[in-house]
mmCIF file of N, CA and C in Angstrom:
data_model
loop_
_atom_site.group_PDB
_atom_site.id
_atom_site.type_symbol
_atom_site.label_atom_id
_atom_site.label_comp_id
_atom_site.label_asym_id
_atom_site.label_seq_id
_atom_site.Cartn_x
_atom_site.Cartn_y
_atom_site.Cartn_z
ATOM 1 N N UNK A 18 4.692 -5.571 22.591
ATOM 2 C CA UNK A 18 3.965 -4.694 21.684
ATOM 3 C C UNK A 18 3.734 -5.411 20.361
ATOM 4 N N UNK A 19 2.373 -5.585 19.576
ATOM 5 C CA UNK A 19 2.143 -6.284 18.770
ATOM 6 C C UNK A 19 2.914 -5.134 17.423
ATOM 7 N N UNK A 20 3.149 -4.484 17.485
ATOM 8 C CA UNK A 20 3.613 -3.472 16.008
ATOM 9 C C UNK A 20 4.989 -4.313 15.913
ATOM 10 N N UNK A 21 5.976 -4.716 16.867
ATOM 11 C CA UNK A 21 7.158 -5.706 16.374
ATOM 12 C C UNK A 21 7.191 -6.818 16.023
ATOM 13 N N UNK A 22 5.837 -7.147 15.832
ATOM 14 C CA UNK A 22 5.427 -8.609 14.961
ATOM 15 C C UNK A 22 5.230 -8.512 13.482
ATOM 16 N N UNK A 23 4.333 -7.185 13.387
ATOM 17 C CA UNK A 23 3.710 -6.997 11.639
ATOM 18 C C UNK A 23 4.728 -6.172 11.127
ATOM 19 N N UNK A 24 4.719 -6.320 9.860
ATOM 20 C CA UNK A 24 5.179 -5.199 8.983
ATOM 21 C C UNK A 24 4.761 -4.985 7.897
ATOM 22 N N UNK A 25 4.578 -4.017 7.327
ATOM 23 C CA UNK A 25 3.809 -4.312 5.656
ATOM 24 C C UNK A 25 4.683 -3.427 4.647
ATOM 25 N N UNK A 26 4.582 -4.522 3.589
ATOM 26 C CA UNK A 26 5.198 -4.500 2.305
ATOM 27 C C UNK A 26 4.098 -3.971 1.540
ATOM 28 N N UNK A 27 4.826 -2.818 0.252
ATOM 29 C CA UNK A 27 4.030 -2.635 -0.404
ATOM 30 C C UNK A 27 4.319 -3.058 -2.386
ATOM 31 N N UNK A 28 3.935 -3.505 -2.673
ATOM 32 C CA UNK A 28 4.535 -4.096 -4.104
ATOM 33 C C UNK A 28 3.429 -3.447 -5.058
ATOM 34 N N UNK A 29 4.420 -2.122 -5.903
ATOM 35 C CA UNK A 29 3.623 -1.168 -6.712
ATOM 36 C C UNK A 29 4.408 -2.146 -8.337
ATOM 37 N N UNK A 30 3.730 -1.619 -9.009
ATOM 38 C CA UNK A 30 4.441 -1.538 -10.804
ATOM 39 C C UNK A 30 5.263 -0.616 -11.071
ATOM 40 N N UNK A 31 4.930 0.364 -9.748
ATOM 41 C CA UNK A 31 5.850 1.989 -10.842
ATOM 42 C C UNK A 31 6.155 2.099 -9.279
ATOM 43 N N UNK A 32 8.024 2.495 -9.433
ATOM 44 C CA UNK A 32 8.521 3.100 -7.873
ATOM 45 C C UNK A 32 8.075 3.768 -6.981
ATOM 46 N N UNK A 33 7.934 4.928 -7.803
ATOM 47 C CA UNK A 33 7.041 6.289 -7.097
ATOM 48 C C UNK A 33 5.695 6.240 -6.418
ATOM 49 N N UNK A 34 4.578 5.322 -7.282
ATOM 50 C CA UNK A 34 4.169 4.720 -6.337
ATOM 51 C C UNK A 34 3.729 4.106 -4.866
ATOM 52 N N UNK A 35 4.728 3.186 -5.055
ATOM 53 C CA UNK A 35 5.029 2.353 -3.459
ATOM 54 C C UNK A 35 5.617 2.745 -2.531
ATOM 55 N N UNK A 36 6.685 4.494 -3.202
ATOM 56 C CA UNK A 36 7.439 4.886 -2.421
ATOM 57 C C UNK A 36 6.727 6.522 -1.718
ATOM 58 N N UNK A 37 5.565 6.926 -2.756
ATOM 59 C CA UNK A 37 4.576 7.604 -2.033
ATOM 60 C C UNK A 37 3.727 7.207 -1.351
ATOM 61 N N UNK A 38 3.045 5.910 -1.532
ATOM 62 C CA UNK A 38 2.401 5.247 0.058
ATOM 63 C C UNK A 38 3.348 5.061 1.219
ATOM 64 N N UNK A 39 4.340 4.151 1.008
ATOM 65 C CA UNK A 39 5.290 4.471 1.913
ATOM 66 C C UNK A 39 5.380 5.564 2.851
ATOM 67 N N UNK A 40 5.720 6.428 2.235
ATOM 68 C CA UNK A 40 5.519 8.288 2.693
ATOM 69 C C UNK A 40 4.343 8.157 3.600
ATOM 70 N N UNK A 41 3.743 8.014 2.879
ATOM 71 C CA UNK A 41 1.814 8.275 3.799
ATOM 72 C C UNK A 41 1.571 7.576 4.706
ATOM 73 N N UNK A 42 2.258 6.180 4.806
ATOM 74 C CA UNK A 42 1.988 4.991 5.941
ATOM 75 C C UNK A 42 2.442 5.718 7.179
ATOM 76 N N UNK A 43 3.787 6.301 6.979
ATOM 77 C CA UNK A 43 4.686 6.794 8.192
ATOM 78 C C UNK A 43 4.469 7.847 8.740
ATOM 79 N N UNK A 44 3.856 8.961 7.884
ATOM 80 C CA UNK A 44 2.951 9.852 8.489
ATOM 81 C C UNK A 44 2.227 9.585 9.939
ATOM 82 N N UNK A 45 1.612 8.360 9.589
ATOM 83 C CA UNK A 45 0.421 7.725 11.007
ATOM 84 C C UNK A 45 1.120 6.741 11.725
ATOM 85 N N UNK A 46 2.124 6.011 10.955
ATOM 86 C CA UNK A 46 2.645 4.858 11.638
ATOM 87 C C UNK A 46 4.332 4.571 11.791
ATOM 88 N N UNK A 47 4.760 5.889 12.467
ATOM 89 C CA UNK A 47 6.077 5.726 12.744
ATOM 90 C C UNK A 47 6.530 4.629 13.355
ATOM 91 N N UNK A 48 6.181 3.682 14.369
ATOM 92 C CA UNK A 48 6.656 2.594 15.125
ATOM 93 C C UNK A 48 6.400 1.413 14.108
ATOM 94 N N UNK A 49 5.976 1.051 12.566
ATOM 95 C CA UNK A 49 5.652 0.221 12.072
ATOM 96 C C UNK A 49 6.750 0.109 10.980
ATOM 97 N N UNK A 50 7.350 -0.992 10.586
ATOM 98 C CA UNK A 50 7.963 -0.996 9.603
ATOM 99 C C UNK A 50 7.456 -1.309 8.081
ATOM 100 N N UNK A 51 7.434 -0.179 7.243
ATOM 101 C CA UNK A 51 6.482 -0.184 5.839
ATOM 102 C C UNK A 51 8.029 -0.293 4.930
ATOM 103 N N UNK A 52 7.854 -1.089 3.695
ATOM 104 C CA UNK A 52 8.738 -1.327 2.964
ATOM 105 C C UNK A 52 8.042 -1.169 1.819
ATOM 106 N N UNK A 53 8.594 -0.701 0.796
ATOM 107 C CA UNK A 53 7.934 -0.533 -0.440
ATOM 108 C C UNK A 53 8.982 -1.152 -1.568
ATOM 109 N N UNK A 54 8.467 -1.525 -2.417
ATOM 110 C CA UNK A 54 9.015 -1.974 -3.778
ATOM 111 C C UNK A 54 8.044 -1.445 -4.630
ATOM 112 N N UNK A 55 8.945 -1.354 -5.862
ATOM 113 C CA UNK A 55 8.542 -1.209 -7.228
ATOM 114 C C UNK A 55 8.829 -1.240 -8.355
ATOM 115 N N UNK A 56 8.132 -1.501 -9.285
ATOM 116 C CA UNK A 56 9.050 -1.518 -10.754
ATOM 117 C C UNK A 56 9.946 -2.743 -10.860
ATOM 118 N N UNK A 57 10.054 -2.947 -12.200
ATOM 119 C CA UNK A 57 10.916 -3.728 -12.644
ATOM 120 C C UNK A 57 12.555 -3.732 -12.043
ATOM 121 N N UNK A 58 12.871 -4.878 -12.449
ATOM 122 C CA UNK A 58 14.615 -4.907 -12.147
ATOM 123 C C UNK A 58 15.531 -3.530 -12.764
ATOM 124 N N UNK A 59 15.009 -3.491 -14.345
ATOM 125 C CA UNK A 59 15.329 -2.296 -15.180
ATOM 126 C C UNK A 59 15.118 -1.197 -14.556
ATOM 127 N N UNK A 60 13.954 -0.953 -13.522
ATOM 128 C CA UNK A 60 13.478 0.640 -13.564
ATOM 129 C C UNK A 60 12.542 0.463 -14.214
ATOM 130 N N UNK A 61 12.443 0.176 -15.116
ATOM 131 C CA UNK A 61 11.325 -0.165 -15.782
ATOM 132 C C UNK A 61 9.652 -0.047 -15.240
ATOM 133 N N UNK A 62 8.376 0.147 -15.993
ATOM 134 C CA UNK A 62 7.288 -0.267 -15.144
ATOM 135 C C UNK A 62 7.194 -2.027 -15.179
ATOM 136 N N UNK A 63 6.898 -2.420 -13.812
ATOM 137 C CA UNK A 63 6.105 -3.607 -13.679
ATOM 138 C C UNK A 63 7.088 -4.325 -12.339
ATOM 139 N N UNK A 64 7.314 -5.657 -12.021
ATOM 140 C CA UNK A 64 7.026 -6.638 -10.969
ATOM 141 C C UNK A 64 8.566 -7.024 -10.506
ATOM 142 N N UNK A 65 9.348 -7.547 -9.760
ATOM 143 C CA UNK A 65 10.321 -8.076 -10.161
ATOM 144 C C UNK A 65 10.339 -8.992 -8.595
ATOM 145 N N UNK A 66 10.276 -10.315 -8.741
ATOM 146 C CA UNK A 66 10.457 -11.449 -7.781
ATOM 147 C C UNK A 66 11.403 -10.854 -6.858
ATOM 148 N N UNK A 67 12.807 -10.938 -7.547
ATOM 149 C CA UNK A 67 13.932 -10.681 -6.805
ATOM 150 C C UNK A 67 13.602 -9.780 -5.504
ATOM 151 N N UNK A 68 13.287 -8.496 -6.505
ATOM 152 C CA UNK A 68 13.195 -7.318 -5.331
ATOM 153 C C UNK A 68 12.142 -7.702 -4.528
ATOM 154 N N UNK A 69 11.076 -7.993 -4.453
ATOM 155 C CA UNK A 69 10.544 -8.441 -3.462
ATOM 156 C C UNK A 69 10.552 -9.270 -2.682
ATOM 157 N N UNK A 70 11.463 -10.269 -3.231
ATOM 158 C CA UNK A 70 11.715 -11.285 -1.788
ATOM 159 C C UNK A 70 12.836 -10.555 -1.228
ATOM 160 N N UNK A 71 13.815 -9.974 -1.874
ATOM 161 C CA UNK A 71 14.982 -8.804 -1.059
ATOM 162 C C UNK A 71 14.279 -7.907 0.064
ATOM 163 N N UNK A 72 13.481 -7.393 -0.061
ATOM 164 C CA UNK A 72 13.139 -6.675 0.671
ATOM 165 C C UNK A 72 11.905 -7.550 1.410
ATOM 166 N N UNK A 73 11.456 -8.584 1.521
ATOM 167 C CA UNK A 73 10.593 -9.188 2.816
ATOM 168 C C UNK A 73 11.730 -9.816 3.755
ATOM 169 N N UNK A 74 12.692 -10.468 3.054
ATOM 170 C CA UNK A 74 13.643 -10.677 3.664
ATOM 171 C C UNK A 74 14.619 -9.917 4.383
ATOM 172 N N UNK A 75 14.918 -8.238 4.203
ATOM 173 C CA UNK A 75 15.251 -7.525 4.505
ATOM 174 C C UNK A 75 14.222 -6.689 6.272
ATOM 175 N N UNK A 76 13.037 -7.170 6.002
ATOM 176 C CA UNK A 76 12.038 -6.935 6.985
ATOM 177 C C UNK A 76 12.751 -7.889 8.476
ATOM 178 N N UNK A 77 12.587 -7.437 9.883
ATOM 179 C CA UNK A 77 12.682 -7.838 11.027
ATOM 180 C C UNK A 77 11.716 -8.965 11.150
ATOM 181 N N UNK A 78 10.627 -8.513 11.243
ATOM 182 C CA UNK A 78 9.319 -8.936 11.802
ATOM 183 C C UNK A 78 8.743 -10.137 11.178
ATOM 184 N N UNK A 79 8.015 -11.200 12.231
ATOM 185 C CA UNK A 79 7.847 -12.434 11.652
ATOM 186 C C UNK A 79 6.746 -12.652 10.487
ATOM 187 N N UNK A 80 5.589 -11.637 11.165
ATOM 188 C CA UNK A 80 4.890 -11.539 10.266
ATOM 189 C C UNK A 80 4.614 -10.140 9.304
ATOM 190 N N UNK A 81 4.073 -10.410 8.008
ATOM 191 C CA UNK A 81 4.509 -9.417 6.861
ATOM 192 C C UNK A 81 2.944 -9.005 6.428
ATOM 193 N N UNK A 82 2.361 -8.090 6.174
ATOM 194 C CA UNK A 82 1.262 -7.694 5.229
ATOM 195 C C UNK A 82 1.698 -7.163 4.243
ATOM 196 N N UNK A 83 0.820 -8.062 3.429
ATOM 197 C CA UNK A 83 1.642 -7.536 1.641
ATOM 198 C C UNK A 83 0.328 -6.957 1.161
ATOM 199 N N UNK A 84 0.182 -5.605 0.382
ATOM 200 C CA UNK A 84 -0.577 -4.790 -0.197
ATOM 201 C C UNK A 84 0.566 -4.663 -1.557
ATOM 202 N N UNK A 85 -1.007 -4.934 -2.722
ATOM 203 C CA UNK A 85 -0.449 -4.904 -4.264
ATOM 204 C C UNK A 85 -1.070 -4.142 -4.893
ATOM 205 N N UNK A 86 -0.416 -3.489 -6.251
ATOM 206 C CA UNK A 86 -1.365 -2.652 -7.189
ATOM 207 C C UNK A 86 -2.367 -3.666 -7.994
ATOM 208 N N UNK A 87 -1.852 -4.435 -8.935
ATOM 209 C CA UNK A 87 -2.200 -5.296 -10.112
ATOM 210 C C UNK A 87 -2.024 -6.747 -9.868
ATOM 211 N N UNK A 88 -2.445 -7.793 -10.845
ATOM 212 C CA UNK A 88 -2.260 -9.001 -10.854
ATOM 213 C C UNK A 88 -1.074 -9.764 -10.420
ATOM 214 N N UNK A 89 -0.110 -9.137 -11.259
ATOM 215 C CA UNK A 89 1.310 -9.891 -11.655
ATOM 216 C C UNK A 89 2.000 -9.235 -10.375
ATOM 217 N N UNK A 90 1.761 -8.385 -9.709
ATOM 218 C CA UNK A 90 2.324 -7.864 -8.293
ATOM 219 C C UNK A 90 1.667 -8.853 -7.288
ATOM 220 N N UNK A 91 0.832 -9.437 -7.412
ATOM 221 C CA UNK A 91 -0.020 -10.498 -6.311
ATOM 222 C C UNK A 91 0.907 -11.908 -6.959
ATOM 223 N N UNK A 92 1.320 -12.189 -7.760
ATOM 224 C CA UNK A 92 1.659 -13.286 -8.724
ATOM 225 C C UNK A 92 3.434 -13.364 -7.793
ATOM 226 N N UNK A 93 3.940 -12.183 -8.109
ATOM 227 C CA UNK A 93 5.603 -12.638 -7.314
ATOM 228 C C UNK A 93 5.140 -12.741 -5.887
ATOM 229 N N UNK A 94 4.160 -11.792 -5.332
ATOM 230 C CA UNK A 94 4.324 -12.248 -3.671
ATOM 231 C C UNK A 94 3.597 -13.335 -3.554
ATOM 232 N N UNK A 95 2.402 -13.816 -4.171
ATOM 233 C CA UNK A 95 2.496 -15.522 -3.863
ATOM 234 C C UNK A 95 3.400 -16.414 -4.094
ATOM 235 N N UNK A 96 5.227 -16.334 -5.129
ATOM 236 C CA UNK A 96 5.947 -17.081 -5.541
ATOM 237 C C UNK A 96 6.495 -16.980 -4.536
ATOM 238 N N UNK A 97 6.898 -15.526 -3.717
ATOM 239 C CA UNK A 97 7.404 -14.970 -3.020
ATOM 240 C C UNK A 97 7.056 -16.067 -1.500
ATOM 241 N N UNK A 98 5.612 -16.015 -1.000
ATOM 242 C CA UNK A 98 5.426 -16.580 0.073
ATOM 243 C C UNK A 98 5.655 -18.153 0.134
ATOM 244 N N UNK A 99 6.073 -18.755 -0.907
ATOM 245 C CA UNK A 99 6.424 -19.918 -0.969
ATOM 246 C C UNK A 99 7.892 -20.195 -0.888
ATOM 247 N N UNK A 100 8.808 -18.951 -0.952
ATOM 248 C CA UNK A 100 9.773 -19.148 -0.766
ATOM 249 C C UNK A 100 10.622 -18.592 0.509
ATOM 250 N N UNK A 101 9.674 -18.055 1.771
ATOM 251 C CA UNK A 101 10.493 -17.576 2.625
ATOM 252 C C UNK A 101 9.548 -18.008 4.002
ATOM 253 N N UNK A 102 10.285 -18.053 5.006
ATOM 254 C CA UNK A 102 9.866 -18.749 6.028
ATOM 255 C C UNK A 102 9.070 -17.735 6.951
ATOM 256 N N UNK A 103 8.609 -16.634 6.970
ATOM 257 C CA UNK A 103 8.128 -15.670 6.749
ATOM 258 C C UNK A 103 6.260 -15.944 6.597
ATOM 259 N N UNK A 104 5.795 -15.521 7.828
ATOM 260 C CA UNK A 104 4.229 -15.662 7.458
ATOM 261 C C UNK A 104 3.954 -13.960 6.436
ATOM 262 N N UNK A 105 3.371 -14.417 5.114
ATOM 263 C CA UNK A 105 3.197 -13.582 4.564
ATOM 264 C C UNK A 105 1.761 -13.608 4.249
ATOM 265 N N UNK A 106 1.098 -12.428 4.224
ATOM 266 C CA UNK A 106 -0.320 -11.909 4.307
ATOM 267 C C UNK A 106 -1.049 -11.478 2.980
ATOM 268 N N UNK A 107 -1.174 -11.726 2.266
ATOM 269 C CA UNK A 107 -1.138 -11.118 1.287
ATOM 270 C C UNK A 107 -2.600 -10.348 1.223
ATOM 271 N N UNK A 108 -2.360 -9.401 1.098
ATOM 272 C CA UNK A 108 -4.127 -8.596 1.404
ATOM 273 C C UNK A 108 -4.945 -8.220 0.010
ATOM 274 N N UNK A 109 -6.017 -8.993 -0.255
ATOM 275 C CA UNK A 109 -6.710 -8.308 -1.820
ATOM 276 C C UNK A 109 -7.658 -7.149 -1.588
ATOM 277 N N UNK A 110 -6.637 -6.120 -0.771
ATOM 278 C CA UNK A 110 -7.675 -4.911 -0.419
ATOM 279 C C UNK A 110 -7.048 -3.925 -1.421
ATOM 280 N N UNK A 111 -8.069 -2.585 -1.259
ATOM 281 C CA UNK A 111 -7.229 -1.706 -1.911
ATOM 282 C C UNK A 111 -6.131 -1.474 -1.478
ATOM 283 N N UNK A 112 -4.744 -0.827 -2.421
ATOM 284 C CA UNK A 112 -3.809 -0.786 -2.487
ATOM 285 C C UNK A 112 -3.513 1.023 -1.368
ATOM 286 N N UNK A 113 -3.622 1.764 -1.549
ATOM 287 C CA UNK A 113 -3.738 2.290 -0.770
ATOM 288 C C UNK A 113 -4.565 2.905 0.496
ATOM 289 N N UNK A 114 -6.219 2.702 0.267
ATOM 290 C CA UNK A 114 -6.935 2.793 1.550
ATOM 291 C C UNK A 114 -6.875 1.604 2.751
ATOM 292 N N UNK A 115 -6.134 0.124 1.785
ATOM 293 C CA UNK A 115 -5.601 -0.945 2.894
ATOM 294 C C UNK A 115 -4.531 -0.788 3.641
ATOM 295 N N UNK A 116 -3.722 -0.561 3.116
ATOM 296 C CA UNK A 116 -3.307 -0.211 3.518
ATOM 297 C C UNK A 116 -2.274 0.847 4.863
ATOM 298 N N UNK A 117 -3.556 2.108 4.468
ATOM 299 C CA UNK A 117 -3.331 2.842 5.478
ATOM 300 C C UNK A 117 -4.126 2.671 6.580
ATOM 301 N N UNK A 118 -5.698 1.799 6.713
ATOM 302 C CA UNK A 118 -6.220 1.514 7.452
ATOM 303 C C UNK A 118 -4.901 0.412 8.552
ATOM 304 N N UNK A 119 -4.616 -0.639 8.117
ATOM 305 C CA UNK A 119 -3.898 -1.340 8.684
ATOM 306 C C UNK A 119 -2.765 -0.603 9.270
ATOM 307 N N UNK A 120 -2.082 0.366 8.644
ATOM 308 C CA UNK A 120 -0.545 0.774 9.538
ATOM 309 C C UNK A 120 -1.114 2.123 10.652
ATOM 310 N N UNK A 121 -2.898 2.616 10.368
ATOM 311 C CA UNK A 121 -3.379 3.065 11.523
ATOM 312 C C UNK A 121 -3.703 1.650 12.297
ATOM 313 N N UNK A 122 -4.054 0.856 12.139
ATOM 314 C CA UNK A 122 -4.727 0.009 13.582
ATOM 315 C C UNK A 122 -3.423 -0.876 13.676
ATOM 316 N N UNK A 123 -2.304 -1.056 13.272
ATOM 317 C CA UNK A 123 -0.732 -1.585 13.913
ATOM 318 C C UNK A 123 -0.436 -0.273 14.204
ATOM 319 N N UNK A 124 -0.305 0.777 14.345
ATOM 320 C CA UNK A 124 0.159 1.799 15.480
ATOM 321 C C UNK A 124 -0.762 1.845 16.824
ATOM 322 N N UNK A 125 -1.664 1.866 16.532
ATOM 323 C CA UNK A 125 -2.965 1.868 17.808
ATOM 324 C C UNK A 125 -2.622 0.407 18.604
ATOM 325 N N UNK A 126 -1.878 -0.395 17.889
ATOM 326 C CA UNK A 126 -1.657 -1.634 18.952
ATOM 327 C C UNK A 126 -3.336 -2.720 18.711
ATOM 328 N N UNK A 127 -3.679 -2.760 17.625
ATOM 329 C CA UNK A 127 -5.093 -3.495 18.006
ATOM 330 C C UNK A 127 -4.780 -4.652 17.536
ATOM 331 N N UNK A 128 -5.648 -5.466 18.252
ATOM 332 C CA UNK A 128 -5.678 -6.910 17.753
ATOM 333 C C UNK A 128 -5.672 -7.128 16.016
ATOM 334 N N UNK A 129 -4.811 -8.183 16.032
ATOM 335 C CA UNK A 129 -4.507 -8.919 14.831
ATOM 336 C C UNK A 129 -6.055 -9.327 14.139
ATOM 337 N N UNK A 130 -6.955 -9.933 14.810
ATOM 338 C CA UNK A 130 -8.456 -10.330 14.166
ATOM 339 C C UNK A 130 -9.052 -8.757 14.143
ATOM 340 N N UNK A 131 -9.171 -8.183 14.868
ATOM 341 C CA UNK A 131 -9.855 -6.867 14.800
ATOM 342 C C UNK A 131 -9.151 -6.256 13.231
ATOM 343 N N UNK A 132 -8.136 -5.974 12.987
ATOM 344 C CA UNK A 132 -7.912 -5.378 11.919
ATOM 345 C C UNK A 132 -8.374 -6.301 10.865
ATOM 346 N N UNK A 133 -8.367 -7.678 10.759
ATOM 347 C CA UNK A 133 -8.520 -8.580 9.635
ATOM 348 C C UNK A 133 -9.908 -8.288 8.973
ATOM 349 N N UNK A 134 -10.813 -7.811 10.491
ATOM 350 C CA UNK A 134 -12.045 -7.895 9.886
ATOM 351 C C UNK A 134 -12.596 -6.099 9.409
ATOM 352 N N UNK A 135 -12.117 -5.295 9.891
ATOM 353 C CA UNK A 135 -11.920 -4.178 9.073
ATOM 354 C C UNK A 135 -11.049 -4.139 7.689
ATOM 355 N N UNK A 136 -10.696 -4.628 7.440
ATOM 356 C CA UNK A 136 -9.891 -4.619 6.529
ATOM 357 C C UNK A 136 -10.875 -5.784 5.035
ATOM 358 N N UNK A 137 -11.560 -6.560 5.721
ATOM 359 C CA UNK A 137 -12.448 -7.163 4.801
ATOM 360 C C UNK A 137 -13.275 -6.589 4.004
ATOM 361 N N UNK A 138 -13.416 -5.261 4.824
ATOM 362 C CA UNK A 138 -14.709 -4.590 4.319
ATOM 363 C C UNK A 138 -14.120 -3.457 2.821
ATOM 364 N N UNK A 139 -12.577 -3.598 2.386
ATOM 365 C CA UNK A 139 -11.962 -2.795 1.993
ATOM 366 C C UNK A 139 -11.461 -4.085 0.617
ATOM 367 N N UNK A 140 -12.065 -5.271 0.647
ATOM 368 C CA UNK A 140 -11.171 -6.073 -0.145
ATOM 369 C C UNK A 140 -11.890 -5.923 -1.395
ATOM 370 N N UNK A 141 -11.204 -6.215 -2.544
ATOM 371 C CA UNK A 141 -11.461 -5.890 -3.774
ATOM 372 C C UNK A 141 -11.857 -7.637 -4.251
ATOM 373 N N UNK A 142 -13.295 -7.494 -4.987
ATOM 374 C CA UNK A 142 -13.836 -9.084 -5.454
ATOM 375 C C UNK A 142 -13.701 -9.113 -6.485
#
């Protein structure tokens, strides 16, 4: 089953956030593993390296789709994908309609290119 390959990470600025998409992913995509981060180390709003490589690393699955709010959230998961052995995806789609498109077509079981190219049509230039 291709859903025990992907998993997607979500890296918000603010907890609540990443942890209400979260919510919404699982709604449609119980067999998928969605991980969310957010916020600073503090609690705080904004980014924190640590926690996000904690939690890709905390992920099963070989490969990862990463969905971001802002800049500096794309900024740790590219530091991020350089530091874990981990194929990481990083998607410049919207943050939540990419999301949920993708953890519907990894529950449906569809090809890996089939979603890539739906998912193009959702990327932010």
């Amino acid at each position: 089953m291709m859903s025990e390959q992907y998993g997607i990470l979500l890296v918000s600025h603010v907890t609540e956030l990443a942890d209400g998409l979260a919510r919404l992913l699982k709604q449609v995509a119980q067999d998928i593993t969605v991980k969310a981060v957010g916020g600073a180390v503090d609690g705080g709003i904004g980014t924190s390296f640590d926690k996000v490589m904690a939690a890709l690393e905390e992920m099963e699955e070989p490969d990862v789709l990463a969905f971001y709010d802002l800049g500096s959230a794309k900024m740790n998961l590219k530091l991020v994908s350089e530091m874990t052995d981990k194929k990481l995806i990083i998607c410049d789609a919207a943050f939540v309609e990419g999301a949920y498109l993708v953890a519907v077509l990894l529950q449906a079981d569809t090809p890996f290119e089939k979603i890539r190219e739906q998912l193009q049509e959702l990327y932010v230039k």
